[in-house]
Short mmCIF file of C-alpha atoms in Angstrom, two decimals:
data_model
loop_
_atom_site.label_atom_id
_atom_site.label_comp_id
_atom_site.label_asym_id
_atom_site.label_seq_id
_atom_site.Cartn_x
_atom_site.Cartn_y
_atom_site.Cartn_z
CA MET A 1 118.61 131.63 125.06
CA PRO A 2 117.53 127.84 124.04
CA GLY A 3 120.19 125.16 123.50
CA PRO A 4 120.37 123.36 120.21
CA PRO A 5 117.51 120.45 119.35
CA ARG A 6 118.55 117.48 121.70
CA CYS A 7 118.46 115.11 118.51
CA ARG A 8 121.97 113.61 118.50
CA THR A 9 123.66 110.97 116.29
CA LEU A 10 124.92 107.68 118.26
CA PRO A 11 128.49 106.43 117.81
CA SER A 12 127.95 103.37 115.45
CA MET A 13 129.13 104.30 112.14
CA THR A 14 132.50 103.85 110.93
CA GLU A 15 132.17 105.34 106.95
CA THR A 16 129.34 106.58 104.94
CA PRO A 17 128.61 104.81 101.96
CA SER A 18 127.98 106.79 98.89
CA LEU A 19 124.65 106.37 97.53
CA ASP A 20 124.00 104.74 94.35
CA ALA A 21 121.15 105.14 91.81
CA THR A 22 119.28 102.07 92.79
CA GLN A 23 119.90 102.43 96.68
CA ARG A 24 117.11 103.96 98.87
CA VAL A 25 117.54 105.74 102.26
CA ALA A 26 114.94 104.75 104.90
CA LEU A 27 114.06 106.32 108.23
CA VAL A 28 112.34 103.93 111.09
CA THR A 29 110.86 105.58 113.97
CA GLY A 30 110.86 103.24 117.31
CA ALA A 31 113.70 101.39 115.94
CA ALA A 32 115.18 100.51 119.43
CA GLY A 33 113.24 97.18 119.68
CA GLY A 34 110.11 95.45 118.64
CA LEU A 35 108.66 95.86 115.27
CA GLY A 36 110.82 98.98 114.85
CA ARG A 37 114.15 97.04 115.16
CA GLU A 38 113.00 94.27 112.93
CA PHE A 39 111.62 96.63 110.15
CA ALA A 40 115.48 98.50 110.12
CA VAL A 41 117.13 95.27 109.96
CA ALA A 42 114.68 93.92 107.32
CA LEU A 43 115.10 97.17 105.35
CA ALA A 44 119.18 96.99 105.72
CA ALA A 45 119.35 93.28 104.28
CA ARG A 46 117.21 94.52 101.24
CA GLY A 47 120.19 96.94 100.77
CA GLN A 48 118.73 100.10 102.13
CA LEU A 49 120.75 102.67 104.20
CA VAL A 50 118.60 102.92 107.50
CA ALA A 51 118.43 105.81 110.22
CA GLY A 52 116.67 104.66 113.14
CA LEU A 53 115.08 107.04 115.48
CA ASP A 54 114.30 106.61 119.31
CA LEU A 55 114.66 107.81 122.48
CA ALA A 56 115.73 104.33 123.85
CA ASP A 57 118.98 102.43 123.35
CA LEU A 58 119.58 101.60 119.76
CA SER A 59 122.69 99.77 120.29
CA GLY A 60 120.81 96.55 119.98
CA THR A 61 119.67 97.17 116.38
CA ALA A 62 122.87 98.60 115.45
CA GLU A 63 124.38 95.37 116.39
CA ARG A 64 122.26 93.42 113.83
CA ILE A 65 123.25 95.91 110.85
CA PRO A 66 126.81 95.93 109.27
CA ALA A 67 128.73 98.81 110.22
CA GLY A 68 128.15 102.12 108.23
CA ARG A 69 124.48 101.36 107.04
CA PHE A 70 122.79 102.43 110.08
CA LEU A 71 122.40 105.77 111.88
CA PRO A 72 121.05 105.47 115.18
CA VAL A 73 119.57 108.85 116.27
CA ARG A 74 118.11 109.67 119.66
CA ALA A 75 115.03 112.22 119.31
CA ASP A 76 111.62 112.39 120.36
CA VAL A 77 108.93 112.18 117.73
CA THR A 78 106.66 114.53 119.23
CA ASP A 79 109.44 117.30 119.55
CA PRO A 80 109.12 119.16 116.15
CA ASP A 81 112.90 120.51 116.31
CA GLU A 82 113.98 117.22 117.30
CA VAL A 83 112.08 115.38 114.22
CA GLY A 84 113.78 118.18 112.10
CA ALA A 85 117.36 117.72 113.22
CA ALA A 86 116.93 113.88 113.12
CA VAL A 87 115.56 114.18 109.54
CA GLU A 88 118.10 116.62 108.36
CA GLU A 89 121.03 114.30 109.93
CA THR A 90 119.85 111.34 107.74
CA ALA A 91 119.70 113.10 104.60
CA ALA A 92 123.01 114.78 105.14
CA ARG A 93 124.80 111.50 106.26
CA PHE A 94 123.29 109.10 103.47
CA GLY A 95 122.85 111.83 100.70
CA GLY A 96 118.90 111.68 100.79
CA LEU A 97 115.85 110.51 102.06
CA HIS A 98 113.36 107.97 100.42
CA ILE A 99 111.53 105.65 102.80
CA VAL A 100 109.73 106.82 106.20
CA VAL A 101 108.50 103.89 108.40
CA ASN A 102 106.03 105.61 111.06
CA ASN A 103 106.38 103.12 113.82
CA ALA A 104 106.69 104.54 116.89
CA GLY A 105 103.61 104.28 119.26
CA ILE A 106 102.29 103.64 122.66
CA TYR A 107 99.32 101.53 123.70
CA PRO A 108 98.24 101.47 127.24
CA PRO A 109 95.26 99.36 127.95
CA LEU A 110 93.09 101.89 129.98
CA PRO A 111 89.71 101.65 130.86
CA PHE A 112 87.62 104.46 129.17
CA GLU A 113 86.46 105.70 132.45
CA LYS A 114 89.73 105.89 134.10
CA THR A 115 91.40 107.55 130.88
CA THR A 116 92.30 111.10 131.79
CA LEU A 117 92.48 113.94 129.33
CA GLU A 118 96.60 113.77 129.75
CA ASP A 119 96.31 110.17 129.07
CA TRP A 120 94.50 110.72 125.84
CA ARG A 121 96.62 113.52 124.81
CA ARG A 122 99.72 111.53 125.21
CA ILE A 123 98.40 108.90 123.17
CA MET A 124 97.49 111.10 120.42
CA ARG A 125 100.59 113.06 120.48
CA VAL A 126 103.03 109.92 120.05
CA ASN A 127 100.40 107.99 117.78
CA LEU A 128 99.29 111.05 115.51
CA ASP A 129 101.53 113.87 115.98
CA GLY A 130 104.69 112.00 115.60
CA PRO A 131 103.86 110.66 112.28
CA PHE A 132 102.71 114.01 111.33
CA LEU A 133 105.97 115.60 112.20
CA VAL A 134 108.10 113.00 110.59
CA SER A 135 105.98 113.05 107.99
CA HIS A 136 105.89 116.75 107.34
CA ALA A 137 110.05 117.13 107.78
CA ALA A 138 110.85 114.38 105.42
CA LEU A 139 108.50 115.37 102.58
CA PRO A 140 110.84 117.79 100.89
CA HIS A 141 113.59 115.19 100.56
CA LEU A 142 110.98 112.55 99.25
CA ARG A 143 109.73 115.21 96.63
CA ALA A 144 113.37 115.95 95.83
CA ALA A 145 114.28 112.51 94.85
CA GLY A 146 111.07 112.09 92.93
CA TRP A 147 110.21 108.86 94.67
CA GLY A 148 109.21 107.85 98.00
CA ARG A 149 107.54 105.47 100.14
CA ILE A 150 105.56 106.57 103.23
CA VAL A 151 104.43 103.89 105.58
CA ASN A 152 102.46 104.23 108.89
CA ILE A 153 102.13 101.32 111.37
CA VAL A 154 98.46 101.24 112.53
CA SER A 155 96.73 98.29 114.17
CA ALA A 156 93.91 95.81 113.66
CA VAL A 157 92.17 97.24 116.52
CA VAL A 158 90.52 100.06 114.08
CA PHE A 159 88.35 97.02 112.64
CA LEU A 160 87.61 95.31 115.97
CA GLY A 161 87.21 98.21 118.78
CA PRO A 162 88.47 96.67 121.72
CA PRO A 163 87.04 98.48 124.90
CA ASP A 164 90.27 98.67 126.94
CA LEU A 165 91.75 100.64 123.97
CA VAL A 166 89.44 103.36 123.27
CA ALA A 167 92.00 106.12 123.15
CA TYR A 168 94.80 103.91 120.96
CA THR A 169 92.09 102.98 118.59
CA THR A 170 91.10 106.28 118.16
CA SER A 171 94.57 107.25 117.35
CA LYS A 172 95.25 104.51 115.37
CA ALA A 173 91.92 105.20 113.19
CA GLY A 174 93.15 108.90 112.82
CA LEU A 175 96.37 107.46 111.09
CA VAL A 176 94.18 105.65 108.74
CA GLY A 177 92.72 108.90 107.65
CA PHE A 178 95.98 110.50 107.54
CA THR A 179 97.30 107.90 105.46
CA ARG A 180 94.39 108.25 102.85
CA ALA A 181 94.32 111.95 103.02
CA LEU A 182 98.36 112.32 102.38
CA ALA A 183 98.06 109.75 99.60
CA SER A 184 96.01 112.19 97.85
CA VAL A 185 98.32 115.02 98.32
CA VAL A 186 101.66 113.34 97.23
CA GLY A 187 100.79 110.73 94.47
CA ALA A 188 101.47 113.15 91.55
CA ASP A 189 105.16 113.14 93.25
CA GLY A 190 105.66 109.37 92.58
CA ILE A 191 105.53 109.07 96.50
CA THR A 192 102.80 106.57 98.01
CA VAL A 193 101.48 106.26 101.56
CA ASN A 194 100.15 103.32 102.96
CA ALA A 195 99.41 101.61 106.50
CA ILE A 196 100.17 98.15 107.69
CA ALA A 197 97.71 96.95 110.46
CA PRO A 198 99.14 94.17 112.46
CA GLY A 199 97.40 92.04 114.97
CA LEU A 200 98.64 91.61 118.50
CA THR A 201 102.18 90.77 117.80
CA ARG A 202 104.82 89.07 120.31
CA THR A 203 106.94 92.01 121.52
CA ALA A 204 108.54 92.81 124.88
CA THR A 205 106.13 95.55 125.20
CA ALA A 206 103.04 93.52 124.00
CA ALA A 207 103.84 90.94 126.59
CA ARG A 208 103.78 93.45 129.45
CA THR A 209 100.41 94.95 128.27
CA THR A 210 97.96 93.88 125.96
CA GLY A 211 99.42 90.36 125.81
CA ALA A 212 100.05 89.72 129.63
CA ASP A 213 97.64 87.48 131.89
CA GLY A 214 96.09 85.34 128.56
CA GLY A 215 96.02 88.34 126.06
CA PHE A 216 97.82 86.49 123.63
CA ASP A 217 95.58 83.50 123.97
CA ARG A 218 92.33 85.50 123.60
CA VAL A 219 93.36 87.17 120.56
CA ARG A 220 94.39 83.81 118.92
CA GLY A 221 91.10 82.37 119.43
CA LEU A 222 89.56 85.28 117.38
CA GLN A 223 91.94 84.55 114.56
CA VAL A 224 91.82 82.25 111.69
CA VAL A 225 95.39 81.29 111.65
CA PRO A 226 95.48 79.97 115.22
CA ALA A 227 99.12 81.34 115.97
CA THR A 228 100.40 84.21 117.70
CA GLU A 229 101.81 86.93 115.34
CA GLU A 230 105.79 87.66 115.47
CA PRO A 231 107.47 90.41 114.19
CA ARG A 232 108.63 88.43 111.26
CA ASP A 233 105.18 87.80 109.93
CA LEU A 234 105.10 91.50 109.07
CA LEU A 235 108.18 91.97 106.98
CA SER A 236 107.48 90.77 103.81
CA THR A 237 104.41 93.09 103.85
CA LEU A 238 106.69 96.19 104.69
CA LEU A 239 109.07 95.14 101.77
CA TYR A 240 106.22 94.78 99.35
CA VAL A 241 104.72 98.07 100.27
CA VAL A 242 108.21 99.87 99.77
CA ASP A 243 109.18 98.12 96.59
CA GLU A 244 110.41 99.60 93.67
CA GLY A 245 107.38 98.04 92.19
CA SER A 246 104.57 99.12 94.54
CA GLY A 247 104.33 102.62 92.87
CA PHE A 248 100.59 101.97 92.15
CA LEU A 249 99.63 100.97 95.63
CA THR A 250 98.74 104.05 97.74
CA GLY A 251 96.36 104.96 100.10
CA GLN A 252 95.61 101.54 101.38
CA THR A 253 95.64 99.95 104.69
CA ILE A 254 96.74 96.28 104.54
CA ASN A 255 95.52 94.46 107.42
CA VAL A 256 97.98 91.43 108.67
CA ASP A 257 96.40 90.02 111.77
CA GLY A 258 95.66 86.22 111.17
CA GLY A 259 92.10 86.74 110.11
CA SER A 260 90.68 88.16 113.18
CA ALA A 261 89.18 90.90 111.10
CA LYS A 262 88.39 90.18 107.42
CA HIS A 263 88.58 93.48 106.25
#
């Protein structure tokens, strides 16, 4: 017989706080580093209880959030059983779930002619299947709460179409469509669905891939704002989208890329 789902809570919590009437519970995928870590920290600083979902080590994120306010969960966003277990663990530990940030993604630069079908499928599994599975598992909890925010992290490449990111651009364009359609499904439930489209942002992964060999300089040359985007440049947009007062904003893709794509 198959064993239980691999999803498991990592040891970092000492006491589970009780959920008051105004406090929200957030789940951030890809929270071990980069944008996901900064999103998790920012939501916790705003007063939310936060679960971080990743296959990588989440201790660096946990160190930046007060004890008891962060739940690290090891899970694969492409595995339905692990995603379901992660969502249920979050809701059980914190007493509900209200905010989902679908941040986990991969973006290997690949010439189109050298992109294999397995490359294509792997990118689609993480970048499209992952948000579908997490949103699908979380939706009953958001509906039960009568309030929710789903935020999909896409990319400014959907407006630019760089030649070395055909599969990645396609996956993120699909996520824009997912955002628009899902917003139509859940709007009457008090749930909004929006997307944030960063430009090339200075993270460790970007430095190894698209930003390497002068990539940051090339992208900066396309921008109206002549600076390399940092994770902190996206935090105010995230907090705005999930704010209590943003209930009339839904189905939208907000481009935050320094003006390289004037969308």
